[in-house]
mmCIF file of C-alpha atoms and ligand atoms in Angstrom:
data_model
loop_
_atom_site.group_PDB
_atom_site.id
_atom_site.type_symbol
_atom_site.label_atom_id
_atom_site.label_comp_id
_atom_site.label_asym_id
_atom_site.label_seq_id
_atom_site.Cartn_x
_atom_site.Cartn_y
_atom_site.Cartn_z
ATOM 1 C CA MET A 214 -8.634 -75.731 6.807
ATOM 2 C CA ASN A 215 -10.132 -75.832 10.594
ATOM 3 C CA ALA A 216 -8.070 -73.495 12.459
ATOM 4 C CA ALA A 217 -9.684 -70.309 13.325
ATOM 5 C CA ILE A 218 -7.536 -67.856 12.125
ATOM 6 C CA ALA A 219 -5.574 -69.379 9.144
ATOM 7 C CA VAL A 220 -3.864 -67.802 6.027
ATOM 8 C CA GLU A 221 -2.419 -69.521 2.590
ATOM 9 C CA HIS A 222 0.525 -68.361 0.293
ATOM 10 C CA LEU A 223 -0.934 -64.329 1.419
ATOM 11 C CA SER A 224 0.650 -62.090 -1.148
ATOM 12 C CA LYS A 225 0.200 -58.913 -1.513
ATOM 13 C CA SER A 226 1.364 -55.918 -3.859
ATOM 14 C CA PHE A 227 1.008 -52.110 -4.181
ATOM 15 C CA GLY A 228 2.501 -51.715 -7.333
ATOM 16 C CA SER A 229 5.667 -53.048 -8.254
ATOM 17 C CA PHE A 230 6.347 -53.216 -3.976
ATOM 18 C CA THR A 231 5.445 -56.643 -1.956
ATOM 19 C CA ALA A 232 4.031 -55.808 0.847
ATOM 20 C CA VAL A 233 3.548 -59.480 2.135
ATOM 21 C CA ASP A 234 5.171 -62.269 0.182
ATOM 22 C CA ASP A 235 3.631 -66.028 0.799
ATOM 23 C CA VAL A 236 2.759 -65.907 3.791
ATOM 24 C CA SER A 237 0.957 -68.956 5.573
ATOM 25 C CA PHE A 238 0.182 -69.600 8.807
ATOM 26 C CA ALA A 239 -1.994 -71.325 11.520
ATOM 27 C CA ALA A 240 -3.358 -69.229 14.691
ATOM 28 C CA SER A 241 -3.755 -72.051 17.226
ATOM 29 C CA GLU A 242 -7.687 -72.071 18.453
ATOM 30 C CA GLY A 243 -8.047 -70.244 22.052
ATOM 31 C CA ARG A 244 -4.680 -68.717 22.251
ATOM 32 C CA ILE A 245 -2.698 -65.636 21.348
ATOM 33 C CA THR A 246 -0.586 -66.164 18.296
ATOM 34 C CA ALA A 247 2.056 -63.142 17.799
ATOM 35 C CA LEU A 248 2.645 -61.721 14.624
ATOM 36 C CA LEU A 249 5.948 -59.966 15.733
ATOM 37 C CA GLY A 250 8.522 -58.072 13.215
ATOM 38 C CA PRO A 251 10.091 -54.975 12.874
ATOM 39 C CA SER A 252 8.009 -51.520 10.934
ATOM 40 C CA GLY A 253 7.520 -52.282 7.663
ATOM 41 C CA SER A 254 7.888 -56.045 7.391
ATOM 42 C CA GLY A 255 4.056 -56.401 6.531
ATOM 43 C CA LYS A 256 2.073 -57.425 9.870
ATOM 44 C CA SER A 257 -0.182 -55.156 9.111
ATOM 45 C CA THR A 258 -1.419 -55.527 5.205
ATOM 46 C CA VAL A 259 -1.794 -59.849 6.913
ATOM 47 C CA LEU A 260 -3.683 -58.176 9.956
ATOM 48 C CA ARG A 261 -5.931 -56.080 7.995
ATOM 49 C CA MET A 262 -6.504 -58.783 5.045
ATOM 50 C CA LEU A 263 -7.589 -60.924 7.833
ATOM 51 C CA ALA A 264 -10.170 -58.410 8.906
ATOM 52 C CA GLY A 265 -11.103 -57.513 5.340
ATOM 53 C CA LEU A 266 -9.773 -54.452 4.769
ATOM 54 C CA GLU A 267 -7.801 -54.929 1.999
ATOM 55 C CA ARG A 268 -7.254 -57.034 -0.516
ATOM 56 C CA PRO A 269 -5.177 -59.604 -1.011
ATOM 57 C CA THR A 270 -3.038 -60.300 -4.407
ATOM 58 C CA SER A 271 -3.174 -63.746 -4.080
ATOM 59 C CA GLY A 272 -3.735 -65.936 -1.592
ATOM 60 C CA ARG A 273 -6.532 -67.826 0.760
ATOM 61 C CA VAL A 274 -7.445 -66.394 3.941
ATOM 62 C CA TRP A 275 -9.935 -68.282 6.667
ATOM 63 C CA ILE A 276 -11.756 -67.367 9.879
ATOM 64 C CA ALA A 277 -13.251 -69.787 12.109
ATOM 65 C CA GLY A 278 -13.281 -73.288 9.354
ATOM 66 C CA GLU A 279 -14.666 -70.615 6.684
ATOM 67 C CA GLU A 280 -12.699 -69.262 3.076
ATOM 68 C CA ARG A 281 -13.463 -65.732 3.835
ATOM 69 C CA THR A 282 -10.887 -63.884 1.173
ATOM 70 C CA TYR A 283 -13.457 -61.682 -0.364
ATOM 71 C CA THR A 284 -16.394 -61.190 2.026
ATOM 72 C CA SER A 285 -17.484 -58.146 3.502
ATOM 73 C CA VAL A 286 -15.583 -57.124 7.120
ATOM 74 C CA GLN A 287 -19.016 -58.019 8.951
ATOM 75 C CA GLU A 288 -19.400 -61.373 7.660
ATOM 76 C CA ARG A 289 -16.228 -61.463 8.670
ATOM 77 C CA GLN A 290 -17.283 -61.582 12.902
ATOM 78 C CA VAL A 291 -13.404 -59.830 13.659
ATOM 79 C CA GLY A 292 -13.441 -58.010 16.456
ATOM 80 C CA PHE A 293 -10.247 -55.356 16.259
ATOM 81 C CA VAL A 294 -8.157 -53.220 18.473
ATOM 82 C CA PHE A 295 -5.751 -50.556 16.236
ATOM 83 C CA GLN A 296 -3.441 -48.648 17.664
ATOM 84 C CA HIS A 297 -5.218 -45.586 16.279
ATOM 85 C CA TYR A 298 -8.442 -46.198 15.696
ATOM 86 C CA ALA A 299 -9.938 -44.107 18.151
ATOM 87 C CA LEU A 300 -13.054 -44.154 20.023
ATOM 88 C CA PHE A 301 -16.165 -42.292 18.737
ATOM 89 C CA ARG A 302 -15.252 -38.865 20.474
ATOM 90 C CA HIS A 303 -19.086 -37.790 20.936
ATOM 91 C CA MET A 304 -20.332 -41.459 21.779
ATOM 92 C CA THR A 305 -20.247 -41.717 25.934
ATOM 93 C CA VAL A 306 -18.078 -45.318 27.204
ATOM 94 C CA ARG A 307 -21.358 -47.217 27.120
ATOM 95 C CA ASP A 308 -21.814 -45.874 23.726
ATOM 96 C CA ASN A 309 -19.151 -46.935 21.941
ATOM 97 C CA VAL A 310 -19.280 -50.441 23.277
ATOM 98 C CA ALA A 311 -22.671 -50.475 22.132
ATOM 99 C CA PHE A 312 -21.902 -49.555 19.038
ATOM 100 C CA GLY A 313 -21.783 -52.847 17.342
ATOM 101 C CA LEU A 314 -24.881 -54.324 18.631
ATOM 102 C CA SER A 315 -26.711 -51.132 17.921
ATOM 103 C CA VAL A 316 -25.567 -51.302 14.618
ATOM 104 C CA ARG A 317 -26.666 -55.290 14.569
ATOM 105 C CA LYS A 318 -30.394 -54.016 15.782
ATOM 106 C CA ALA A 319 -29.630 -55.831 19.469
ATOM 107 C CA SER A 320 -32.539 -54.846 21.167
ATOM 108 C CA LYS A 321 -32.364 -52.589 24.086
ATOM 109 C CA ALA A 322 -32.387 -55.122 26.687
ATOM 110 C CA GLU A 323 -29.657 -56.998 25.414
ATOM 111 C CA GLN A 324 -27.704 -54.325 24.486
ATOM 112 C CA LYS A 325 -27.653 -53.497 28.259
ATOM 113 C CA GLU A 326 -26.745 -56.482 29.678
ATOM 114 C CA ARG A 327 -23.877 -57.385 26.914
ATOM 115 C CA VAL A 328 -22.395 -53.042 28.177
ATOM 116 C CA ASP A 329 -22.520 -53.923 31.519
ATOM 117 C CA GLU A 330 -21.197 -57.520 31.557
ATOM 118 C CA LEU A 331 -18.066 -56.053 28.852
ATOM 119 C CA LEU A 332 -17.685 -52.645 31.294
ATOM 120 C CA HIS A 333 -17.645 -55.779 34.025
ATOM 121 C CA LEU A 334 -15.200 -57.234 32.164
ATOM 122 C CA VAL A 335 -12.304 -54.247 31.628
ATOM 123 C CA GLN A 336 -13.366 -52.728 35.175
ATOM 124 C CA LEU A 337 -14.289 -49.544 33.712
ATOM 125 C CA GLU A 338 -18.385 -49.745 34.718
ATOM 126 C CA HIS A 339 -17.958 -46.705 36.758
ATOM 127 C CA PHE A 340 -16.182 -44.614 33.460
ATOM 128 C CA ALA A 341 -19.687 -45.551 31.002
ATOM 129 C CA HIS A 342 -20.788 -42.090 31.544
ATOM 130 C CA ARG A 343 -17.359 -40.836 30.483
ATOM 131 C CA PHE A 344 -16.335 -38.925 27.141
ATOM 132 C CA PRO A 345 -12.941 -40.404 25.741
ATOM 133 C CA GLU A 346 -11.539 -37.240 26.128
ATOM 134 C CA GLN A 347 -12.202 -37.680 29.775
ATOM 135 C CA LEU A 348 -10.397 -40.920 30.028
ATOM 136 C CA SER A 349 -6.121 -42.121 29.828
ATOM 137 C CA GLY A 350 -4.570 -43.801 27.003
ATOM 138 C CA GLY A 351 -5.412 -46.987 28.868
ATOM 139 C CA GLN A 352 -8.570 -46.584 29.988
ATOM 140 C CA ARG A 353 -9.748 -45.826 25.900
ATOM 141 C CA GLN A 354 -7.842 -48.940 24.933
ATOM 142 C CA ARG A 355 -10.278 -51.090 27.126
ATOM 143 C CA VAL A 356 -12.833 -48.998 25.967
ATOM 144 C CA ALA A 357 -11.772 -50.265 22.379
ATOM 145 C CA LEU A 358 -11.163 -54.283 23.201
ATOM 146 C CA ALA A 359 -14.356 -54.223 24.992
ATOM 147 C CA ARG A 360 -16.351 -52.656 22.422
ATOM 148 C CA ALA A 361 -14.347 -55.085 19.881
ATOM 149 C CA LEU A 362 -16.067 -57.949 22.054
ATOM 150 C CA ALA A 363 -19.524 -56.810 22.360
ATOM 151 C CA PRO A 364 -20.440 -58.121 19.426
ATOM 152 C CA ARG A 365 -19.026 -61.578 20.828
ATOM 153 C CA PRO A 366 -16.550 -62.030 17.283
ATOM 154 C CA LYS A 367 -15.197 -65.067 16.700
ATOM 155 C CA VAL A 368 -11.614 -63.891 16.367
ATOM 156 C CA LEU A 369 -9.921 -61.099 17.653
ATOM 157 C CA LEU A 370 -7.389 -58.851 15.777
ATOM 158 C CA LEU A 371 -5.283 -56.474 17.888
ATOM 159 C CA ASP A 372 -2.943 -54.126 16.122
ATOM 160 C CA GLU A 373 0.148 -52.867 18.323
ATOM 161 C CA PRO A 374 -3.312 -52.553 20.843
ATOM 162 C CA PHE A 375 -0.490 -50.739 23.451
ATOM 163 C CA GLY A 376 2.164 -48.590 21.065
ATOM 164 C CA ALA A 377 1.156 -45.392 21.581
ATOM 165 C CA LEU A 378 1.354 -45.276 25.293
ATOM 166 C CA ASP A 379 4.211 -45.626 27.731
ATOM 167 C CA ALA A 380 6.171 -48.249 29.093
ATOM 168 C CA ARG A 381 4.716 -49.151 32.905
ATOM 169 C CA VAL A 382 1.196 -48.696 31.138
ATOM 170 C CA ARG A 383 1.788 -50.719 28.684
ATOM 171 C CA GLN A 384 3.461 -53.777 31.639
ATOM 172 C CA ASP A 385 -0.090 -52.910 32.897
ATOM 173 C CA LEU A 386 -2.172 -53.188 29.875
ATOM 174 C CA ARG A 387 -0.157 -56.390 28.618
ATOM 175 C CA ARG A 388 -0.531 -58.139 32.333
ATOM 176 C CA TRP A 389 -4.796 -57.363 31.722
ATOM 177 C CA LEU A 390 -4.884 -58.883 28.026
ATOM 178 C CA ASP A 391 -2.907 -61.790 29.262
ATOM 179 C CA GLU A 392 -5.722 -61.821 32.537
ATOM 180 C CA ILE A 393 -8.485 -61.264 30.622
ATOM 181 C CA HIS A 394 -7.368 -63.290 27.448
ATOM 182 C CA ARG A 395 -7.310 -66.411 29.852
ATOM 183 C CA GLU A 396 -10.967 -65.452 31.016
ATOM 184 C CA LEU A 397 -12.132 -65.548 27.454
ATOM 185 C CA GLY A 398 -10.291 -67.974 25.425
ATOM 186 C CA ILE A 399 -11.030 -66.435 21.566
ATOM 187 C CA THR A 400 -8.121 -67.175 19.243
ATOM 188 C CA SER A 401 -6.777 -64.227 19.230
ATOM 189 C CA LEU A 402 -4.027 -62.627 16.401
ATOM 190 C CA LEU A 403 -1.376 -59.602 18.166
ATOM 191 C CA VAL A 404 0.347 -57.831 15.816
ATOM 192 C CA THR A 405 3.696 -56.529 16.882
ATOM 193 C CA HIS A 406 7.188 -54.942 16.857
ATOM 194 C CA ASP A 407 7.977 -55.436 20.660
ATOM 195 C CA GLN A 408 9.659 -59.047 21.280
ATOM 196 C CA GLU A 409 9.290 -58.564 25.149
ATOM 197 C CA GLU A 410 5.383 -58.308 24.004
ATOM 198 C CA ALA A 411 5.292 -60.906 21.978
ATOM 199 C CA LEU A 412 7.421 -63.614 24.094
ATOM 200 C CA GLU A 413 5.337 -62.809 27.133
ATOM 201 C CA LEU A 414 1.729 -63.002 25.628
ATOM 202 C CA ALA A 415 2.229 -64.460 22.781
ATOM 203 C CA HIS A 416 1.350 -68.896 22.737
ATOM 204 C CA GLN A 417 3.070 -69.781 19.001
ATOM 205 C CA VAL A 418 4.708 -66.552 17.307
ATOM 206 C CA VAL A 419 5.057 -65.507 13.921
ATOM 207 C CA VAL A 420 8.263 -63.643 12.985
ATOM 208 C CA MET A 421 8.158 -61.390 9.689
ATOM 209 C CA HIS A 422 10.336 -59.340 7.934
ATOM 210 C CA GLU A 423 10.389 -58.004 4.621
ATOM 211 C CA GLY A 424 7.076 -59.373 4.033
ATOM 212 C CA ARG A 425 8.078 -63.119 4.421
ATOM 213 C CA ILE A 426 7.861 -65.259 7.510
ATOM 214 C CA GLU A 427 11.125 -65.623 8.640
ATOM 215 C CA GLN A 428 10.205 -68.707 12.154
ATOM 216 C CA ILE A 429 6.904 -69.754 13.930
ATOM 217 C CA GLY A 430 7.378 -71.218 16.933
ATOM 218 C CA THR A 431 6.372 -70.958 20.339
ATOM 219 C CA SER A 432 8.440 -68.324 22.482
ATOM 220 C CA GLU A 433 10.810 -70.791 23.726
ATOM 221 C CA GLU A 434 11.447 -71.586 19.966
ATOM 222 C CA ILE A 435 12.224 -68.730 18.811
ATOM 223 C CA TYR A 436 14.221 -67.617 21.463
ATOM 224 C CA ASN A 437 16.248 -70.928 22.303
ATOM 225 C CA GLU A 438 16.522 -71.791 18.428
ATOM 226 C CA PRO A 439 17.133 -68.936 16.056
ATOM 227 C CA ALA A 440 15.973 -70.848 12.313
ATOM 228 C CA THR A 441 17.976 -67.599 11.095
ATOM 229 C CA PRO A 442 20.393 -64.822 11.479
ATOM 230 C CA PHE A 443 17.788 -62.555 11.838
ATOM 231 C CA VAL A 444 15.688 -64.088 13.911
ATOM 232 C CA ALA A 445 18.995 -64.585 16.163
ATOM 233 C CA GLY A 446 19.097 -60.709 16.160
ATOM 234 C CA PHE A 447 15.958 -59.267 16.722
ATOM 235 C CA VAL A 448 14.260 -61.583 19.225
ATOM 236 C CA GLY A 449 16.530 -60.478 22.238
ATOM 237 C CA ALA A 450 20.052 -59.189 22.398
ATOM 238 C CA ALA A 451 22.645 -61.253 20.388
ATOM 239 C CA ASN A 452 26.370 -60.869 19.819
ATOM 240 C CA VAL A 453 27.107 -61.507 16.257
ATOM 241 C CA ILE A 454 30.879 -63.055 16.829
ATOM 242 C CA LYS A 455 32.945 -63.860 12.930
ATOM 243 C CA GLY A 456 34.376 -67.009 12.415
ATOM 244 C CA LEU A 457 36.364 -69.501 9.994
ATOM 245 C CA VAL A 458 34.653 -72.813 9.268
ATOM 246 C CA ILE A 459 37.343 -76.024 9.811
ATOM 247 C CA GLU A 460 36.238 -79.038 9.093
ATOM 248 C CA GLY A 461 32.214 -78.286 10.942
ATOM 249 C CA ARG A 462 33.252 -76.723 13.768
ATOM 250 C CA VAL A 463 33.498 -72.686 13.560
ATOM 251 C CA GLN A 464 37.056 -70.844 14.541
ATOM 252 C CA PHE A 465 36.645 -67.749 16.474
ATOM 253 C CA GLY A 466 40.115 -66.132 17.957
ATOM 254 C CA GLN A 467 41.763 -70.076 19.453
ATOM 255 C CA GLN A 468 38.359 -71.381 20.166
ATOM 256 C CA LEU A 469 36.268 -73.654 17.753
ATOM 257 C CA VAL A 470 32.221 -74.260 18.434
ATOM 258 C CA SER A 471 30.421 -76.792 16.838
ATOM 259 C CA GLY A 472 27.408 -77.070 15.029
ATOM 260 C CA ALA A 473 28.674 -76.217 11.213
ATOM 261 C CA ALA A 474 28.355 -79.788 10.143
ATOM 262 C CA HIS A 475 25.928 -78.160 7.437
ATOM 263 C CA LEU A 476 29.057 -74.917 5.929
ATOM 264 C CA PRO A 477 31.512 -75.502 3.612
ATOM 265 C CA ASP A 478 35.173 -75.645 4.704
ATOM 266 C CA GLY A 479 36.335 -72.151 4.866
ATOM 267 C CA SER A 480 33.200 -70.188 4.452
ATOM 268 C CA ALA A 481 32.541 -67.589 6.495
ATOM 269 C CA ALA A 482 30.239 -68.266 9.620
ATOM 270 C CA HIS A 483 28.855 -65.520 11.848
ATOM 271 C CA ALA A 484 27.916 -67.032 15.852
ATOM 272 C CA PHE A 485 25.448 -65.880 17.262
ATOM 273 C CA VAL A 486 25.511 -66.221 21.190
ATOM 274 C CA ARG A 487 23.196 -64.260 24.035
ATOM 275 C CA PRO A 488 25.134 -61.576 26.702
ATOM 276 C CA HIS A 489 24.309 -64.164 29.617
ATOM 277 C CA ASP A 490 24.840 -67.054 27.488
ATOM 278 C CA VAL A 491 28.810 -65.695 27.002
ATOM 279 C CA ARG A 492 31.237 -67.991 29.829
ATOM 280 C CA ILE A 493 34.172 -66.433 31.524
ATOM 281 C CA VAL A 494 37.169 -67.935 33.595
ATOM 282 C CA VAL A 495 39.718 -65.920 35.015
ATOM 283 C CA PRO A 496 43.198 -67.601 33.630
ATOM 284 C CA ALA A 497 44.459 -68.713 37.184
ATOM 285 C CA ARG A 498 41.430 -70.745 37.785
ATOM 286 C CA ALA A 499 40.846 -72.341 34.502
ATOM 287 C CA ASN A 500 41.406 -75.831 34.210
ATOM 288 C CA GLY A 501 41.350 -78.519 31.035
ATOM 289 C CA ASP A 502 38.711 -76.364 29.667
ATOM 290 C CA ALA A 503 41.307 -73.639 29.103
ATOM 291 C CA ARG A 504 42.117 -74.985 25.363
ATOM 292 C CA LEU A 505 38.534 -74.240 24.725
ATOM 293 C CA SER A 506 37.491 -70.601 25.284
ATOM 294 C CA SER A 507 39.602 -67.673 23.781
ATOM 295 C CA PRO A 508 41.541 -65.103 25.304
ATOM 296 C CA ALA A 509 39.842 -61.840 25.884
ATOM 297 C CA THR A 510 40.880 -58.277 27.528
ATOM 298 C CA VAL A 511 37.773 -56.906 29.788
ATOM 299 C CA GLU A 512 37.467 -53.472 28.376
ATOM 300 C CA ARG A 513 34.709 -52.008 30.200
ATOM 301 C CA MET A 514 32.223 -53.668 33.332
ATOM 302 C CA VAL A 515 29.431 -51.677 34.121
ATOM 303 C CA ASN A 516 27.581 -52.823 37.813
ATOM 304 C CA LEU A 517 24.025 -53.076 36.743
ATOM 305 C CA GLY A 518 22.860 -55.134 40.254
ATOM 306 C CA TRP A 519 22.912 -58.408 40.846
ATOM 307 C CA THR A 520 24.412 -59.008 37.513
ATOM 308 C CA SER A 521 27.326 -56.569 35.739
ATOM 309 C CA LYS A 522 27.329 -56.107 32.191
ATOM 310 C CA LEU A 523 31.067 -56.363 30.113
ATOM 311 C CA VAL A 524 32.253 -55.144 26.961
ATOM 312 C CA LEU A 525 35.135 -57.675 26.363
ATOM 313 C CA SER A 526 37.588 -57.679 23.588
ATOM 314 C CA LEU A 527 38.736 -60.987 21.384
ATOM 315 C CA VAL A 528 42.736 -61.446 21.884
ATOM 316 C CA GLY A 529 43.434 -61.305 18.225
ATOM 317 C CA ASP A 530 41.096 -60.268 15.881
ATOM 318 C CA GLY A 531 40.391 -57.207 18.140
ATOM 319 C CA GLN A 532 36.143 -58.638 18.343
ATOM 320 C CA SER A 533 33.862 -56.863 20.790
ATOM 321 C CA VAL A 534 31.775 -59.640 22.786
ATOM 322 C CA ILE A 535 29.114 -58.445 25.204
ATOM 323 C CA ALA A 536 28.687 -60.542 28.414
ATOM 324 C CA GLN A 537 25.640 -60.055 31.457
ATOM 325 C CA LEU A 538 26.549 -62.854 34.264
ATOM 326 C CA PRO A 539 25.330 -62.545 37.728
ATOM 327 C CA ASN A 540 28.516 -61.077 39.881
ATOM 328 C CA ASP A 541 28.530 -64.095 41.830
ATOM 329 C CA GLN A 542 30.536 -65.563 38.673
ATOM 330 C CA LEU A 543 32.621 -61.959 38.639
ATOM 331 C CA GLU A 544 34.350 -62.895 41.869
ATOM 332 C CA GLY A 545 38.122 -61.226 41.295
ATOM 333 C CA VAL A 546 37.631 -59.715 37.721
ATOM 334 C CA ARG A 547 38.502 -56.863 36.901
ATOM 335 C CA GLU A 548 38.465 -53.882 34.201
ATOM 336 C CA GLY A 549 41.888 -54.541 32.391
ATOM 337 C CA ASP A 550 41.900 -58.102 32.821
ATOM 338 C CA ARG A 551 42.922 -61.143 31.105
ATOM 339 C CA VAL A 552 40.604 -63.666 31.079
ATOM 340 C CA LEU A 553 38.766 -66.784 28.916
ATOM 341 C CA VAL A 554 35.609 -67.013 27.629
ATOM 342 C CA ASP A 555 33.575 -69.508 26.294
ATOM 343 C CA PHE A 556 31.040 -69.099 23.567
ATOM 344 C CA GLY A 557 29.369 -72.844 24.062
ATOM 345 C CA ASN A 558 25.989 -72.135 23.454
ATOM 346 C CA ALA A 559 26.537 -70.151 20.285
ATOM 347 C CA LYS A 560 24.133 -70.531 17.243
ATOM 348 C CA VAL A 561 26.026 -70.794 14.178
ATOM 349 C CA PHE A 562 24.694 -69.397 10.484
ATOM 350 C CA ALA A 563 26.319 -68.789 7.282
ATOM 351 C CA PRO A 564 26.497 -64.374 6.839
ATOM 352 C CA HIS A 565 22.796 -64.950 5.534
ATOM 353 C CA GLY A 566 21.936 -68.280 5.100
ATOM 354 C CA PRO A 567 19.577 -70.703 7.320
ATOM 355 C CA ALA A 568 20.773 -72.226 10.794
ATOM 356 C CA SER A 569 21.026 -75.688 10.198
ATOM 357 C CA SER A 570 19.603 -78.779 8.339
ATOM 358 C CA ARG A 571 17.264 -79.081 10.391
ATOM 359 C CA SER A 572 15.683 -75.574 9.259
ATOM 360 C CA ASP A 573 16.576 -76.166 6.221
ATOM 361 C CA GLU A 574 13.622 -78.816 6.500
ATOM 362 C CA LEU A 575 11.426 -76.709 8.080
ATOM 363 C CA ALA A 576 11.898 -73.733 5.667
ATOM 364 C CA ALA A 577 11.157 -76.904 3.138
ATOM 365 C CA VAL A 578 7.547 -77.972 5.065
HETATM 366 P P1 ADP B 771 4.013 -53.054 9.485
HETATM 367 O O1 ADP B 771 2.900 -53.389 10.085
HETATM 368 O O2 ADP B 771 5.127 -54.233 9.984
HETATM 369 O O3 ADP B 771 5.061 -52.145 10.009
HETATM 370 P P2 ADP B 771 2.682 -52.359 7.017
HETATM 371 O O4 ADP B 771 2.193 -54.067 6.805
HETATM 372 O O5 ADP B 771 2.040 -51.558 7.338
HETATM 373 O O6 ADP B 771 4.154 -52.663 8.424
HETATM 374 O O7 ADP B 771 3.572 -52.368 5.528
HETATM 375 C C1 ADP B 771 4.426 -53.357 4.903
HETATM 376 C C2 ADP B 771 5.108 -52.178 3.917
HETATM 377 O O8 ADP B 771 4.144 -51.877 2.908
HETATM 378 C C3 ADP B 771 5.409 -50.985 3.847
HETATM 379 O O9 ADP B 771 6.449 -50.771 3.556
HETATM 380 C C4 ADP B 771 4.640 -50.023 4.237
HETATM 381 O O10 ADP B 771 4.845 -48.563 3.536
HETATM 382 C C5 ADP B 771 3.494 -50.408 2.370
HETATM 383 N N1 ADP B 771 3.026 -50.122 2.022
HETATM 384 C C6 ADP B 771 1.189 -50.174 3.245
HETATM 385 N N2 ADP B 771 0.176 -49.940 3.016
HETATM 386 C C7 ADP B 771 0.458 -49.408 1.415
HETATM 387 C C8 ADP B 771 -0.342 -48.877 0.461
HETATM 388 N N3 ADP B 771 -2.329 -48.754 0.986
HETATM 389 N N4 ADP B 771 -0.033 -48.342 -0.206
HETATM 390 C C9 ADP B 771 1.264 -48.503 -0.646
HETATM 391 N N5 ADP B 771 2.300 -48.876 0.082
HETATM 392 C C10 ADP B 771 2.028 -49.812 1.456
HETATM 393 MG MG1 MG B 772 1.880 -51.819 11.595
#
């Protein structure tokens, strides 16, 4: 296996509890891969097995083309930054960054040159003599990244590196990490529970849930072609609308949506549709398409600037649907109105099953 980071049938049990269950993926060379999932899904445990901090129950770990399943942390040559991997409080920024180099017995001159280079990279040249407690949270994480990069690791492992910081600082650091990564091109694995962070930073996203992989894909694939109900619900806001399968289509109210050829007649189906994919037609303006739409009542309408958010109630079964649309598509629509809604882009799943025959094929690979 030549990928810079790869795991193969990796599992980890703590007593009778399986935290990581048969996980396999390879991170794209020179890119950022995100390991995305809710808290407790096993992300950190995968990262810790890659770092050599946890021993797998079964499976294998590869770093820079070498199998590293049971080797020591030092031998793996990975750099890591953790949310709570504190800096050394009694050391200056400079000494913190130099730490990995002094452990490796690099010469003083070599250490100084490398530390200067990294302080420049993370834009903290003027903070070299400060102590960690004299820095902001964001600055501390930049020092932590410089320290991780100093010994020129082969790969970089980041575990919720911005998790403890407030939203505004997270945004700034995200942009900053993206720039640094473009400059260095080091293969990186970023653990996060924040789907926006994953979609924005990562070239490839591995979605985890309860110790297993739900889907591997690009940001676009994960967002637009979710392979499972879990991914559809976790990555981006989505309405879940319940209906019944009739000849390969799903009936929701009066509407038939295609995409259920993989489900048996008469079975229950769930459609996932994003608020901005719900189409709304005012009945007076509807043409022949009206037959493909479901009547609904506008229960609530909130203006959010250039878009509005609508809470719709489907006539018949009363299911609630959230729509969010540009205001210029909503002219003349008011609370209490009867409208027609269309879920043309809906993604259809069996209540707990896979999306389609295509994802069955993918799952079998
Ligand atoms: P994540 O990083 O996705 O939040 P973790 O990998 O930290 O998830 O944990 C996955 C599951 O494994 C959790 O239920 C957690 O409680 C459990 N777990 C993690 N480490 C240990 C451990 N050392 N002993 C027992 N259970 C653990
Ligand atoms: Mg974690």
